[in-house]
CSV table of C-alpha atoms in Angstrom, one decimal:
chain,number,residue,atom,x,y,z
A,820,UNK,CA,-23.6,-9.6,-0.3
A,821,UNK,CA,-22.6,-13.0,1.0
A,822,UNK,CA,-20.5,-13.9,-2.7
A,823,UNK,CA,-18.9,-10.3,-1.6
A,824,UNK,CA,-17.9,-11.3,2.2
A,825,UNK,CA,-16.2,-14.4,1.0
A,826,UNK,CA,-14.7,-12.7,-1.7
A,827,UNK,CA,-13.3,-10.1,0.7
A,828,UNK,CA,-12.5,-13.2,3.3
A,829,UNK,CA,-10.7,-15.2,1.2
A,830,UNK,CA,-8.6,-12.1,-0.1
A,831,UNK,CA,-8.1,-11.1,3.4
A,832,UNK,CA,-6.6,-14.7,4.5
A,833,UNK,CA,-4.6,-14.1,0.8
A,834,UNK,CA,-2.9,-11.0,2.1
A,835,UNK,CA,-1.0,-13.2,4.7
A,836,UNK,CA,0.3,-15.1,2.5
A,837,UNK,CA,1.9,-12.4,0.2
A,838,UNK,CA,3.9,-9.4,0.0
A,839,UNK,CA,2.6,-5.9,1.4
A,840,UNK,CA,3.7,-3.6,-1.3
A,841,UNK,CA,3.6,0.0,-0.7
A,842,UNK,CA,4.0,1.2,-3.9
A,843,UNK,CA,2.5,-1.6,-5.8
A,844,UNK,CA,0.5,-0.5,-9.2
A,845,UNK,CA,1.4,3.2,-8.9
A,846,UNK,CA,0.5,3.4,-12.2
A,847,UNK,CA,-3.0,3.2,-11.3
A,848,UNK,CA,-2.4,6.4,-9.1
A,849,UNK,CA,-2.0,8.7,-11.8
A,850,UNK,CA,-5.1,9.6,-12.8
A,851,UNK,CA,-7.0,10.0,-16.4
A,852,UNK,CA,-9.0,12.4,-17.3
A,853,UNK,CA,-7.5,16.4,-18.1
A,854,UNK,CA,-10.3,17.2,-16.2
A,855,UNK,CA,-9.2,15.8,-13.2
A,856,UNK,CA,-5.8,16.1,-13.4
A,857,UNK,CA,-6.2,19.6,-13.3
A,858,UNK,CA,-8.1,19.9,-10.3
A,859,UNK,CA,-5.3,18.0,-8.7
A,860,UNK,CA,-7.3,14.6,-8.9
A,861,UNK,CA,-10.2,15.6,-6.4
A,862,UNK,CA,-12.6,13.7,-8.6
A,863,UNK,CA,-14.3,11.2,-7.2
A,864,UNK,CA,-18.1,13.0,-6.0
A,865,UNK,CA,-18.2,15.2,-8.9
A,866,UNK,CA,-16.6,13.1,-11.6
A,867,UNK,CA,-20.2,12.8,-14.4
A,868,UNK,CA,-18.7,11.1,-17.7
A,869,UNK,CA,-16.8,8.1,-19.1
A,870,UNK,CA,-13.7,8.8,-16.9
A,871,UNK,CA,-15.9,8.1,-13.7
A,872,UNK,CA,-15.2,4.2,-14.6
A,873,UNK,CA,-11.6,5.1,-12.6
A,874,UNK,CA,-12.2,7.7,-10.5
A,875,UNK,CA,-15.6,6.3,-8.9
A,876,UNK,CA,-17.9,4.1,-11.2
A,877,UNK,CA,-21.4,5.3,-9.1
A,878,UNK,CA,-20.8,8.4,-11.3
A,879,UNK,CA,-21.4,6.6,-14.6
A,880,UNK,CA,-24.8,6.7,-14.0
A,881,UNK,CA,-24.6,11.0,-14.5
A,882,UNK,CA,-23.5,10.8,-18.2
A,883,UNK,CA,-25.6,13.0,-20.0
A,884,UNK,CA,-25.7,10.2,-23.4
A,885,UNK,CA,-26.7,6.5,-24.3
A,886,UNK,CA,-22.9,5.9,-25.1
A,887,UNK,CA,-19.7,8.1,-24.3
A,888,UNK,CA,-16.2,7.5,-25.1
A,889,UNK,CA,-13.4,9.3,-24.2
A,890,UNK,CA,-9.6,9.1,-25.0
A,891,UNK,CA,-6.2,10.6,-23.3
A,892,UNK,CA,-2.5,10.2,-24.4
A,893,UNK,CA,-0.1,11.8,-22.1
A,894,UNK,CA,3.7,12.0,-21.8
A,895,UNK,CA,5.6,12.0,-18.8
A,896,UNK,CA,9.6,12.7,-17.9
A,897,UNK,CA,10.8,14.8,-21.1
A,898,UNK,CA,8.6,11.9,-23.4
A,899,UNK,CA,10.3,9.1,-21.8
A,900,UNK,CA,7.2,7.6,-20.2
A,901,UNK,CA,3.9,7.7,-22.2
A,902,UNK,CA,0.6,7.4,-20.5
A,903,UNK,CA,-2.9,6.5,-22.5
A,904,UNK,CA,-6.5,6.0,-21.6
A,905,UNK,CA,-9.1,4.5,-23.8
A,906,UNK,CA,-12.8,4.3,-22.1
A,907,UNK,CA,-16.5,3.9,-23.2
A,908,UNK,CA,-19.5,3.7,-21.3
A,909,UNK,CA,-23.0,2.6,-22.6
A,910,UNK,CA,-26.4,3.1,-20.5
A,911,UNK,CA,-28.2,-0.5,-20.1
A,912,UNK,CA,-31.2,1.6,-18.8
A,913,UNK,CA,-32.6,4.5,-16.8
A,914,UNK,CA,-31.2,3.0,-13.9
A,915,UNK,CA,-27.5,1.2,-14.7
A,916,UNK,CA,-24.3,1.8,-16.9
A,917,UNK,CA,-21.7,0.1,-17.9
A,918,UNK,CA,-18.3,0.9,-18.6
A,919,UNK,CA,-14.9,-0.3,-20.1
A,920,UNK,CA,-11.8,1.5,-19.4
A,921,UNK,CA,-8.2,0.3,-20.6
A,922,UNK,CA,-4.5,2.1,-19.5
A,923,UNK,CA,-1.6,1.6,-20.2
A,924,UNK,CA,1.6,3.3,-18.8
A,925,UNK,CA,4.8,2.3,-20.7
A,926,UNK,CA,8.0,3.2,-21.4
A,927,UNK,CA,9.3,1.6,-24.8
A,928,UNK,CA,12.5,1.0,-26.6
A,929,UNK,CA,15.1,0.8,-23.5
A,930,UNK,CA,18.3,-0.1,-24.5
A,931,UNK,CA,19.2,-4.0,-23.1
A,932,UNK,CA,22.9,-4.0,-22.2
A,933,UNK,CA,22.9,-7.1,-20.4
A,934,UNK,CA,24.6,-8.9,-23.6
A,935,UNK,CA,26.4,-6.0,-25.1
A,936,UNK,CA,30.3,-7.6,-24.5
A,937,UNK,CA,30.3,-10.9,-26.2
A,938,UNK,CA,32.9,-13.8,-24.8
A,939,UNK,CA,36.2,-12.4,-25.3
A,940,UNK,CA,35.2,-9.2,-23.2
A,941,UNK,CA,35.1,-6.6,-26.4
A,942,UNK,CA,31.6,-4.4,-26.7
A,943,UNK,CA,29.5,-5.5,-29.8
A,944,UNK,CA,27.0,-2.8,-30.5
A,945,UNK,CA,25.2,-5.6,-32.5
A,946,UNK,CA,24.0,-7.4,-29.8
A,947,UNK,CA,22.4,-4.6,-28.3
A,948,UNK,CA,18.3,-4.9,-28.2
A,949,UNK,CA,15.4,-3.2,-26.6
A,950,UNK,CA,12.6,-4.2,-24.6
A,951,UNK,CA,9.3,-2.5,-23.1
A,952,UNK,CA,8.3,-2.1,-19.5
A,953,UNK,CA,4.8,-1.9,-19.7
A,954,UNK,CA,1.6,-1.3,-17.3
A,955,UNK,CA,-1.3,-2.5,-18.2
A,956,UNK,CA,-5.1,-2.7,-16.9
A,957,UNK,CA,-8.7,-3.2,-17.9
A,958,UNK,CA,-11.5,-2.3,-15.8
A,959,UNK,CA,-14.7,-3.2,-16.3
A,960,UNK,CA,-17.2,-1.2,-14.6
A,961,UNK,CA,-21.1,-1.4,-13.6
A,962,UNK,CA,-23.2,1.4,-12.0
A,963,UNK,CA,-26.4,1.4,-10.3
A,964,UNK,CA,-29.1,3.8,-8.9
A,965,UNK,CA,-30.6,2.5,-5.5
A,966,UNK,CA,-34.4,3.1,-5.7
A,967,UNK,CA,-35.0,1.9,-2.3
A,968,UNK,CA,-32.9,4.8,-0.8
A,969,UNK,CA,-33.1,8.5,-3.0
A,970,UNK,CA,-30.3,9.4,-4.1
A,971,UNK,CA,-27.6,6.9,-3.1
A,972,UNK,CA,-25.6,5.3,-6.5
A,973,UNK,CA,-23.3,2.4,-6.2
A,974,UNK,CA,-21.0,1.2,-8.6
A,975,UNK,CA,-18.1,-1.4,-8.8
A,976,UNK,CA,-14.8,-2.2,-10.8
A,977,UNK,CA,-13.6,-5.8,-11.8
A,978,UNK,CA,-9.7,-4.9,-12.7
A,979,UNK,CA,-7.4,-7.1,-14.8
A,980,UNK,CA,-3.7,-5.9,-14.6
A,981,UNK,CA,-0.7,-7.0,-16.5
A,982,UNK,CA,2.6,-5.8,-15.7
A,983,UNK,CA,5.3,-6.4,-18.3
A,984,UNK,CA,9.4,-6.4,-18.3
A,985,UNK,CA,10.3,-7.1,-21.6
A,986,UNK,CA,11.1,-11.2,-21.7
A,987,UNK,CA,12.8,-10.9,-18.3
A,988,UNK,CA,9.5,-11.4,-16.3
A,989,UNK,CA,6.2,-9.9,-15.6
A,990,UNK,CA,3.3,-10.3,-13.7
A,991,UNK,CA,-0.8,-10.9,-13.7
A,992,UNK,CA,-3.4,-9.0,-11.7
A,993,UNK,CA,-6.8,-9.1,-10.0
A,994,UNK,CA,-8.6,-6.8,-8.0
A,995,UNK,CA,-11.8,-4.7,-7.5
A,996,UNK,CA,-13.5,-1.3,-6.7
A,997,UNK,CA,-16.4,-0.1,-5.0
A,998,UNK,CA,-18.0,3.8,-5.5
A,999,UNK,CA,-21.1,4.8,-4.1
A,1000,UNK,CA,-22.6,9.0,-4.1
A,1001,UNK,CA,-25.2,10.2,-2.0
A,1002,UNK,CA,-26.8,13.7,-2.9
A,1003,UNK,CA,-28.5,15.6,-0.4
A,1004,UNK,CA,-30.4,18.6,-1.1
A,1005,UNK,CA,-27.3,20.5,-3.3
A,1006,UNK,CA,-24.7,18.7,-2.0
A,1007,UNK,CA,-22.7,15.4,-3.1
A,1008,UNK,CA,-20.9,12.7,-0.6
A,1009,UNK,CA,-18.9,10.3,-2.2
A,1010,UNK,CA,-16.6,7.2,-1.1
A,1011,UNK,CA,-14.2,5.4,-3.1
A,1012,UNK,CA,-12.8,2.2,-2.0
A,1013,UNK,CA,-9.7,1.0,-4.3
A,1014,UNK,CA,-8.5,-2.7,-3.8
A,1015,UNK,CA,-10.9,-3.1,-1.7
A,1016,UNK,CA,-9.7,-7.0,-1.0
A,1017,UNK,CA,-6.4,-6.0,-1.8
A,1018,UNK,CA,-4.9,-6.2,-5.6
A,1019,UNK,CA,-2.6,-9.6,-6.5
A,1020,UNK,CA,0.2,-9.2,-8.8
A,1021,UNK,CA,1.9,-12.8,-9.6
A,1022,UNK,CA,4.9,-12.1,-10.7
A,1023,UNK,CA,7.0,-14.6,-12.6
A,1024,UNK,CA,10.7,-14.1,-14.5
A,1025,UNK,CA,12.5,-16.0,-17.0
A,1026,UNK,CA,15.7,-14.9,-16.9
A,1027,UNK,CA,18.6,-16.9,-19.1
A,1028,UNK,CA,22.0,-18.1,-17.5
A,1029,UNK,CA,23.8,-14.8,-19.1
A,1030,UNK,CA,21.6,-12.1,-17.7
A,1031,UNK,CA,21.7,-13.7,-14.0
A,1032,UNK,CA,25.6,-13.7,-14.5
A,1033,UNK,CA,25.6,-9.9,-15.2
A,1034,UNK,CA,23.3,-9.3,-12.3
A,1035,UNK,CA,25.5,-11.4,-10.2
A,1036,UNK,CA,28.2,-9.2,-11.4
A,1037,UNK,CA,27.1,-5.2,-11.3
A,1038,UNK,CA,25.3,-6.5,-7.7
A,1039,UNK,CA,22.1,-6.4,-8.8
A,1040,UNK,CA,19.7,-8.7,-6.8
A,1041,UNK,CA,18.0,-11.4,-9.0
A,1042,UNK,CA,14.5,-11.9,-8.6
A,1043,UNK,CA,12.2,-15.0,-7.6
A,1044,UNK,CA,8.9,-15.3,-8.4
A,1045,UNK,CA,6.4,-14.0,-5.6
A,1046,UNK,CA,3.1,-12.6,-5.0
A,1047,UNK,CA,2.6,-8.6,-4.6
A,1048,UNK,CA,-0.1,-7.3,-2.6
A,1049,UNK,CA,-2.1,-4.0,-3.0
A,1050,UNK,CA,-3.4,-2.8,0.2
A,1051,UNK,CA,-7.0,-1.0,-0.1
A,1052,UNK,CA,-6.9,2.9,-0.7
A,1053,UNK,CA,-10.4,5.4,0.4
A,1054,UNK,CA,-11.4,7.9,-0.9
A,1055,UNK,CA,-13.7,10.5,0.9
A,1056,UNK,CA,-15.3,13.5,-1.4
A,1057,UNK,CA,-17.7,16.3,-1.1
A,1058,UNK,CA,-18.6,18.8,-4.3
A,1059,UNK,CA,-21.1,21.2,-4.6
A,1060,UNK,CA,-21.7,23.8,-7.7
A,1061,UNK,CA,-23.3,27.7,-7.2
A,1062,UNK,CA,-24.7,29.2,-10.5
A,1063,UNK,CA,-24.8,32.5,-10.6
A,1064,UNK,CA,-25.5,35.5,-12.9
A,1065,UNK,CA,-29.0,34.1,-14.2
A,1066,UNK,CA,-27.5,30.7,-14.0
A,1067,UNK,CA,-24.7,31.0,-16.5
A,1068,UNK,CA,-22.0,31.3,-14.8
A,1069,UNK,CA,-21.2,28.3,-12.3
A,1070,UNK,CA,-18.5,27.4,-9.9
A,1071,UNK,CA,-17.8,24.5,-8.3
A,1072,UNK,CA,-15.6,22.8,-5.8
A,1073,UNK,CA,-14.6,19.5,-4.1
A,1074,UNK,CA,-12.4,18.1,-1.2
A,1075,UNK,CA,-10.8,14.9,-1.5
A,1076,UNK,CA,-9.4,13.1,1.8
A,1077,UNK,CA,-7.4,10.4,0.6
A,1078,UNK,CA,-6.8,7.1,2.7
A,1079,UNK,CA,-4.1,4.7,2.5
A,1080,UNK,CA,-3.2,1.5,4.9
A,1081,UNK,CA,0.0,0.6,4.1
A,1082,UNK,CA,2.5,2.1,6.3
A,1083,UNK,CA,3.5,5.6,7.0
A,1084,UNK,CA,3.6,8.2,4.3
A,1085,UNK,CA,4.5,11.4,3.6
A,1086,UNK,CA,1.3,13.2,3.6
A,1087,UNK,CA,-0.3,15.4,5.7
A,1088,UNK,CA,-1.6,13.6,8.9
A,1089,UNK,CA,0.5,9.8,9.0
A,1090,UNK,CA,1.0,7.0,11.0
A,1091,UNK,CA,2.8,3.6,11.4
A,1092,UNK,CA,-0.6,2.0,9.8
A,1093,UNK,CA,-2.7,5.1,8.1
A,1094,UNK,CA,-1.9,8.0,6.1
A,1095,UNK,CA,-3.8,10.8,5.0
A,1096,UNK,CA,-3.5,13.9,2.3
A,1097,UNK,CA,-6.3,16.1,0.8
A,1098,UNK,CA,-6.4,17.6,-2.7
A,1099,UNK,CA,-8.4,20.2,-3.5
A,1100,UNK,CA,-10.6,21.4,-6.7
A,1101,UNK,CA,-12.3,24.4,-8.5
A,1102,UNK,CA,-14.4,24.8,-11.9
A,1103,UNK,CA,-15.4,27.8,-13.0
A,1104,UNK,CA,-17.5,27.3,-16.3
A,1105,UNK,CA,-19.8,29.9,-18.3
A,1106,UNK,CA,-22.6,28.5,-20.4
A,1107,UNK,CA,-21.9,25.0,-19.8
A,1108,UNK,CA,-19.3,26.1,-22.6
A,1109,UNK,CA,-16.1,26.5,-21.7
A,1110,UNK,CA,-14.4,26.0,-18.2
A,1111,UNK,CA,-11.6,27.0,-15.7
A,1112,UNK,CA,-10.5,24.7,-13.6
A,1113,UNK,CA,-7.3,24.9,-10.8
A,1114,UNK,CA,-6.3,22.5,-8.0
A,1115,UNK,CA,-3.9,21.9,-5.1
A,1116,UNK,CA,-2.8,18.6,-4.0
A,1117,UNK,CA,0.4,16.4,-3.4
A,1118,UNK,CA,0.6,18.3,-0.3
A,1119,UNK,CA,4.4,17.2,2.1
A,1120,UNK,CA,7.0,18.1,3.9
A,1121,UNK,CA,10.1,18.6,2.8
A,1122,UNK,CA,13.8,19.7,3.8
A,1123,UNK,CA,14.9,22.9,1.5
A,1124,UNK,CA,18.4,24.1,0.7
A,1125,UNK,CA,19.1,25.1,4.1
A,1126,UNK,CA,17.9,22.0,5.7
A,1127,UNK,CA,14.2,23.6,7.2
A,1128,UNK,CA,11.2,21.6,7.0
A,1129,UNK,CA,9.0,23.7,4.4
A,1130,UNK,CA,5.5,22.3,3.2
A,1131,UNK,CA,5.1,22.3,-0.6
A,1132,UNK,CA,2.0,21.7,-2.1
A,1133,UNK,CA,1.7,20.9,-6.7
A,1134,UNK,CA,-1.1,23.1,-8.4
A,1135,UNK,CA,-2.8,22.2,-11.3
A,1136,UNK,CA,-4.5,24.2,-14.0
A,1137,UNK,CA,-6.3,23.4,-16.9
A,1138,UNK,CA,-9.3,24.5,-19.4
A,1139,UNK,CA,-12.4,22.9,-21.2
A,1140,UNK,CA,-14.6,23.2,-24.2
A,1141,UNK,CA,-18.0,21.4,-24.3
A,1142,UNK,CA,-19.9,22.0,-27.7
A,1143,UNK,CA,-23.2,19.6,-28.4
A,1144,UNK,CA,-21.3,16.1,-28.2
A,1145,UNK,CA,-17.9,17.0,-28.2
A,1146,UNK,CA,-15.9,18.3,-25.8
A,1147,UNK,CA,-12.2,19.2,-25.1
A,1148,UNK,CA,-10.5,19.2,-21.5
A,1149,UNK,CA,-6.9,20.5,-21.3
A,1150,UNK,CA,-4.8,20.1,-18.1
A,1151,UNK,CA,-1.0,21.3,-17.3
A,1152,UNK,CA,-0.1,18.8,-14.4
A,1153,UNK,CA,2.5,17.0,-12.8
A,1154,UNK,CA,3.3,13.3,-12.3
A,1155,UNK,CA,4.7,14.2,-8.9
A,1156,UNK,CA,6.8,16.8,-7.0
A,1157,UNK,CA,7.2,20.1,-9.3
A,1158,UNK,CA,10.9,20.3,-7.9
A,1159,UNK,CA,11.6,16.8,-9.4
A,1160,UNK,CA,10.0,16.0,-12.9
A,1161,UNK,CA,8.3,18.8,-15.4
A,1162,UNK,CA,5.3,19.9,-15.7
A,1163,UNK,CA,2.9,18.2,-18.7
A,1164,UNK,CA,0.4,19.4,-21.4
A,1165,UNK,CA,-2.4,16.5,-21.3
A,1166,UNK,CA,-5.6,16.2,-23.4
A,1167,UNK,CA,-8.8,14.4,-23.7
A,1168,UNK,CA,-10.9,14.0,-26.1
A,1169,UNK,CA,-14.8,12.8,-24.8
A,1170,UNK,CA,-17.7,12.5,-27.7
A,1171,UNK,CA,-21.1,11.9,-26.5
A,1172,UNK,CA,-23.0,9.3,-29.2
A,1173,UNK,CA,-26.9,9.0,-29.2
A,1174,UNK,CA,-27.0,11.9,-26.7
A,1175,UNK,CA,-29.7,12.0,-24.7
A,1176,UNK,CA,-30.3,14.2,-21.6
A,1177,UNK,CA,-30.9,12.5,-18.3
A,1178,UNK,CA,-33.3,13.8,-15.9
């Protein structure tokens, strides 16, 4: 506890000293998981296998194997942007996990005019290359049961990020979660605290005499090394699940309130210093065999075609197969508004090794 307080203090006093992004790692908003992503990311209480290592660590401990892996590859804006998740998570013992998640969000192969008219003003196709802006982070995760207090499960991330613009610049990361659960009788609280001392990006660029001289020249702003800031995110969660029909049919739900400290948004309830939207979750599954899942979230206020403030909200839909150690989650989701980008067919792939049911 006391390496945690100055950890937090000495982040705290950091945050001064560096630049409040509001956007900052957005990436890391996205969300992995078909699963999830169907039920419009309310995740974070019932979340139970390898995925749990980003939506709330605690829930690591409710794998139902010795060692569980799961992988996602997802595509984003016609194919443009690609999105992948890789994640294992191995049980130390009947009362701790551990888990190692990597993402990456890229998009590759962009064209690099900045060199495309050589000295005497004429366009040379042969000096045009291509670069990669890529998003990048590891988190590794540990998850513990509290014996001293039933049912209360605490986990935490340690995240490495590295943020990459081709050989113009990029930027290294550092910053951590905390999950906890709490069941009581069939019900299940959860809290989620993202950069919970803030997330640092150091950004640094090394940009050559010619590319500053086109920037100077279109009016784009060159930039100068600095330090970005992620403020903290939390996330409140309740879930509970019915079975019915001599308990093969189940169906269950969860309500997300997420958090954020960074300024004004547009989300449901806002202010100048805290913002807050919900998203909302169902599964319907039969058997423990194959599942239904829906969800509502991204919930805002917009202005339609005739200038009236309307309220849209982005559903989710999605389906699941779980057979012995293998299982199969599909989700048809959205990266953000539906009137904006299209619609996208994710899947995950999660196989359970050395299973072996916890009680």
């Amino acid at each position: 506890m006391q390496r945690f307080l100055v950890t937090f203090l000495l982040g705290f006093s950091f945050i001064s000293n560096a630049q409040i992004a509001k956007y900052s790692n957005e990436f890391l908003s996205v969300g992995v998981g078909a699963r999830a992503l169907s039920m419009a990311n309310a995740n974070v209480a019932s979340v139970n296998d390898v995925t749990a290592g980003y939506w709330n660590p605690a829930g690591l401990l409710l794998q139902q194997s010795n060692l569980q892996v799961g992988l996602m590859h997802a595509e984003y804006f016609a194919g443009i942007a690609k999105y992948d998740f890789i994640g294992a998570s191995k049980r130390i013992d009947s009362n701790s996990v551990a888990g190692l998640t990597f993402i990456r969000f890229g998009v590759d192969n962009i064209p690099n005019t900045t060199e495309l008219i050589d000295a005497n003003g004429n366009v040379d196709y042969s000096r045009l290359k291509s670069f990669n802006a890529v998003d990048a982070a590891v988190l590794l995760s540990y998850a513990r049961n509290i014996q001293k207090l039933k049912g209360v499960k605490i986990g935490a991330n340690a995240k490495i990020i590295r943020r990459k613009l081709g050989e113009f610049g990029g930027a290294w990361g550092f910053g951590l979660d905390l999950g906890a659960m709490y069941d009581y009788k069939k019900w299940r609280f959860a809290a989620m605290g993202r950069d919970i001392t803030g997330t640092f990006n150091a950004w640094s660029y090394n940009l050559s005499d010619d590319v500053k001289q086109t920037f100077a020249v279109t009016g784009n702003d060159i930039p100068a090394n600095s330090v970005e800031v992620t403020m903290p995110k939390l996330i409140l969660g309740v879930t509970r699940t019915w079975y019915v029909w001599k308990d093969r049919v189940s169906l269950g739900g969860e309500l997300n309130f997420i958090n954020t400290f960074d300024g004004k948004r547009n989300t449901v309830v806002k202010t100048k210093a805290w913002s807050m939207e919900p998203a909302f979750g169902l599964e319907a599954g039969y058997k423990g065999f194959v599942f239904l899942r829906g969800g509502i979230g991204n919930v805002q206020k917009m202005k339609n075609i005739q200038g009236t403030d309307v309220t849209t909200v982005q559903p989710n839909i999605g389906v699941g197969l779980k057979y012995k150690v293998f299982a199969l989650d599909y989700a048809m989701t959205n990266i953000g508004n539906i009137s904006t980008s299209l619609y996208s067919h994710i899947f995950t792939v999660k196989i359970d090794i050395n299973k072996k049911l916890v009680k």
